[in-house]
XYZ file of C-alpha atoms in Angstrom:
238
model
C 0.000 0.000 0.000
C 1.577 3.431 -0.892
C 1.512 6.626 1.399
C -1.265 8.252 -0.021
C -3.320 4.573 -0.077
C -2.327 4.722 3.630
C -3.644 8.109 4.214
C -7.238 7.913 2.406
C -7.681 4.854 4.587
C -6.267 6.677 7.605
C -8.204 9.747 7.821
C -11.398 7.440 7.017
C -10.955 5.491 9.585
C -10.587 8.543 11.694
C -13.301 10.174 10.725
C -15.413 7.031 11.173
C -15.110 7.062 14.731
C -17.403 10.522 14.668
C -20.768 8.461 13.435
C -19.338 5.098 15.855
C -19.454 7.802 18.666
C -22.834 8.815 17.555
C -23.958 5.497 17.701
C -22.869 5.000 20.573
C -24.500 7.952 22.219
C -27.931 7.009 20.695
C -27.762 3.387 22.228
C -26.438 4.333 25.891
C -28.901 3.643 28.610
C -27.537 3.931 31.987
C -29.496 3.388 35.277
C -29.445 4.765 37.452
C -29.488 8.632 36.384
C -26.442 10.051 38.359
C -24.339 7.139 36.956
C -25.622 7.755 33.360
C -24.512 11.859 33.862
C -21.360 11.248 35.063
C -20.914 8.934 32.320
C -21.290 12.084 30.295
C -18.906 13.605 31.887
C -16.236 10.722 31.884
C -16.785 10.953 28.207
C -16.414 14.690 27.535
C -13.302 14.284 30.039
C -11.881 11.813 28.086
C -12.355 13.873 24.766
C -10.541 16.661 26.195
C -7.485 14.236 27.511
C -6.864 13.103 24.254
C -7.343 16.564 22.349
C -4.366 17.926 25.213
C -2.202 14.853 24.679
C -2.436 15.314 20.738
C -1.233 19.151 20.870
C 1.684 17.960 23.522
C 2.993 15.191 21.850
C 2.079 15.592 18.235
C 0.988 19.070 17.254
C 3.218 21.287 19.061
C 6.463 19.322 19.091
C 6.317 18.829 14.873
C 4.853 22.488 14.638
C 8.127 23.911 15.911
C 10.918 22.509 13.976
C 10.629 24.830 11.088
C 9.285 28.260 12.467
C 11.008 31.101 13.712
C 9.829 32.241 17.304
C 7.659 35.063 15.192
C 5.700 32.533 13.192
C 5.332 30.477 15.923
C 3.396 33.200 18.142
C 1.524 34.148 14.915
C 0.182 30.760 13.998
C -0.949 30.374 18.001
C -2.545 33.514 18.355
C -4.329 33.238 14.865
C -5.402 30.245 15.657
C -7.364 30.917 19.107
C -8.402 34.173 17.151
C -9.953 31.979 14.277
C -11.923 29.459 16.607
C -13.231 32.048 19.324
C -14.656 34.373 16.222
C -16.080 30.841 14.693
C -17.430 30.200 17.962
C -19.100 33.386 18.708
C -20.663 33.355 15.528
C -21.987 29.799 16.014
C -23.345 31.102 19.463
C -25.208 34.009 17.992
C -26.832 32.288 15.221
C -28.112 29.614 17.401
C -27.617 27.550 14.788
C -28.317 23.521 15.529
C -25.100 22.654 13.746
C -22.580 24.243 15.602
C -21.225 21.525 18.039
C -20.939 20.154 14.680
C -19.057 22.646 12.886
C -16.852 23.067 16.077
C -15.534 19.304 15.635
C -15.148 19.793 12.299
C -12.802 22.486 12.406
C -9.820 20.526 14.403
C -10.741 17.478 12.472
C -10.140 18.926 9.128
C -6.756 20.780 9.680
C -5.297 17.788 11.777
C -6.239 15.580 8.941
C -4.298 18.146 6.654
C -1.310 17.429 9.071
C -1.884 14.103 9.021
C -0.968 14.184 5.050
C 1.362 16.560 5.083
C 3.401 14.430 7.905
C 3.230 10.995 5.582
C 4.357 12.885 2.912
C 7.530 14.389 4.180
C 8.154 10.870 6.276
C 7.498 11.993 9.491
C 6.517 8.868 12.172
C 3.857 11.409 13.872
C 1.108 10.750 11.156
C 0.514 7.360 12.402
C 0.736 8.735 15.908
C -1.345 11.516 15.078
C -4.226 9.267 13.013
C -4.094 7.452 15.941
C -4.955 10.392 18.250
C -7.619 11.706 15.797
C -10.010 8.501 16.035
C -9.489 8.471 19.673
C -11.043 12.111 19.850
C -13.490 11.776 17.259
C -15.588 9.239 19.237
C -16.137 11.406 21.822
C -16.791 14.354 20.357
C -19.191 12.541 17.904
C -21.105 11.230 21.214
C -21.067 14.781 22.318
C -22.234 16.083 19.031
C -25.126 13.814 18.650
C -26.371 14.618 22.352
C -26.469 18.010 21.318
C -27.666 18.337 18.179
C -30.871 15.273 19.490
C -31.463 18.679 22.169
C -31.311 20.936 19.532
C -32.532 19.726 16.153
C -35.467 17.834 14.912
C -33.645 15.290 13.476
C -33.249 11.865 15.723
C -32.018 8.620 15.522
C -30.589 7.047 12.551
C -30.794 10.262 10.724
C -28.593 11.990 13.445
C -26.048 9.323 12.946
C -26.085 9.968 9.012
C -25.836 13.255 9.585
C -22.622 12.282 11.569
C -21.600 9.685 8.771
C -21.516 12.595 5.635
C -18.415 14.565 8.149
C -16.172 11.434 7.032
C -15.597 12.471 3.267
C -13.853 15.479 4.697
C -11.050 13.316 6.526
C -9.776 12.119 3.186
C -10.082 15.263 1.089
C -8.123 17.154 3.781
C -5.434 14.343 3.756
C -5.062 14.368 0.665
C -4.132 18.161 0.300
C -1.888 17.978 3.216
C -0.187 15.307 1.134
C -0.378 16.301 -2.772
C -0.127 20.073 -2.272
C 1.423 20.793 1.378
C 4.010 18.645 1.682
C 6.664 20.484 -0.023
C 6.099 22.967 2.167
C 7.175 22.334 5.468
C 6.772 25.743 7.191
C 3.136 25.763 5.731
C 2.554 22.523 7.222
C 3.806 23.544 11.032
C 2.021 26.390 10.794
C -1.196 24.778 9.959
C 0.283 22.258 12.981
C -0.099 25.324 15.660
C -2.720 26.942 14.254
C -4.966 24.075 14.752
C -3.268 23.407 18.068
C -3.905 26.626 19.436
C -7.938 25.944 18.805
C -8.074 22.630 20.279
C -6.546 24.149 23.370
C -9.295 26.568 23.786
C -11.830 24.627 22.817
C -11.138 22.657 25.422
C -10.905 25.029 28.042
C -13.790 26.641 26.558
C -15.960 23.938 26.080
C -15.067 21.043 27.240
C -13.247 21.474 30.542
C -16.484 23.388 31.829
C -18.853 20.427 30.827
C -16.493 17.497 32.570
C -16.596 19.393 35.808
C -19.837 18.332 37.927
C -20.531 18.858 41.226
C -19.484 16.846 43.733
C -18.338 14.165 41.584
C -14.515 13.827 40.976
C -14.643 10.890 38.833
C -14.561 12.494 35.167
C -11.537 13.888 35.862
C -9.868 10.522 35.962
C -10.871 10.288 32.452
C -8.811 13.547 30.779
C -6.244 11.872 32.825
C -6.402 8.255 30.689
C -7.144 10.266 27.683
C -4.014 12.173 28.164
C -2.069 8.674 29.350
C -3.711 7.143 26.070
C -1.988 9.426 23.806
C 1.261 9.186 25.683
C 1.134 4.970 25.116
C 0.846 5.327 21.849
C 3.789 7.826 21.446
C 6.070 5.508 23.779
C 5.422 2.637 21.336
C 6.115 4.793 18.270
C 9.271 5.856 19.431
C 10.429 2.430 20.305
């Protein structure tokens, strides 16, 4: 199978974990109903773990290498810019799709990474494909919570909904990889950029929702979304 083979079926796979989540979220029944919310919680917990652990170990480290000190406060400070204007706009329209558009936009530029990395031979795209399907499953449980609150659609047709994001895994790969690659600087830029709205995203967004009162469990679960992510970059450097 050659690179590009590897990343069409990479970012697919990645992006299939956003209608698995979905799935997942329109099947799970918990009695009794404290257990079942801080089940939530765990989950949205865990999402945010694993977004940390792939802008410490993936995003971050690769988005240095090539950028001076100036691009690299740029690309961080353009990117929180980008995703707090995206998500004030998404508040103020009240618009049903916007926990959807919010996963969307780390999903697609990560996946641009993701190509980009293969195609200049960097180790971190497997890493980092890794770390993508690991956060798309809860943020596609997340997404179909919401948008079941928000929207009228329900059920199968939520999931669907969820299933037609996956497309956009591959076409971003792909342009990290055919147009991207050859240039480096472009890439790590694209690297921070998208780091820098993960991070407040989660803060933002996510942090706030895994905290519940009196219950100190979902912590634990950023914590073994964060240890997740580190496994998996242990093994790929060994």
């Amino acid at each position: 199978m050659n690179e590009l083979a590897q990343v069409l079926l990479l970012t697919t796979m990645a992006g299939s974990a956003i209608p698995v989540g979905g799935l997942f979220a329109m099947t799970e029944k918990i009695s009794p109903e404290w257990l079942e919310t801080e089940f939530r919680h765990s989950v949205i917990a865990f999402g945010g773990g694993v977004l940390i652990s792939a802008v410490a170990l993936v995003l971050v480290p690769d988005g240095i290498k090539e950028l001076s000190l100036t691009w690299i406060i740029a690309a961080f400070v353009l990117g929180g810019l980008a995703f707090w204007g995206l998500e004030t706009l998404l508040d103020r329209s009240k618009s049903s799709m916007a926990q959807l558009v919010a996963m969307l936009s780390d999903f697609v530029p990560e996946a641009i990474a993701l190509g980009a990395a293969f195609a200049t031979g960097e180790k971190a795209g497997m890493l980092l494909a890794f770390l993508i399907g690991l956060q798309n499953l809860p943020e596609g449980f997340n997404a179909f919570r919401e948008l079941e609150v928000s929207s009228k659609l329900r059920g199968w047709k939520l999931v669907a909904c969820l299933a037609a994001c996956v497309p956009l895994g591959p076409i971003a790969g792909w342009i990290g990889y055919q147009h991207l690659a050859s240039y480096p600087r472009g890439v790590d830029f694209v690297m921070l950029f998208a780091a820098s709205g993960i991070l407040y995203l989660t803060f933002q967004d996510l942090a706030p929702q895994a905290r519940a009162e009196n219950q100190r469990a979902p912590a634990i679960g950023a914590v073994l979304g964060f240890l997740l992510g580190l496994i998996g970059h242990v093994l790929l450097a060994s």
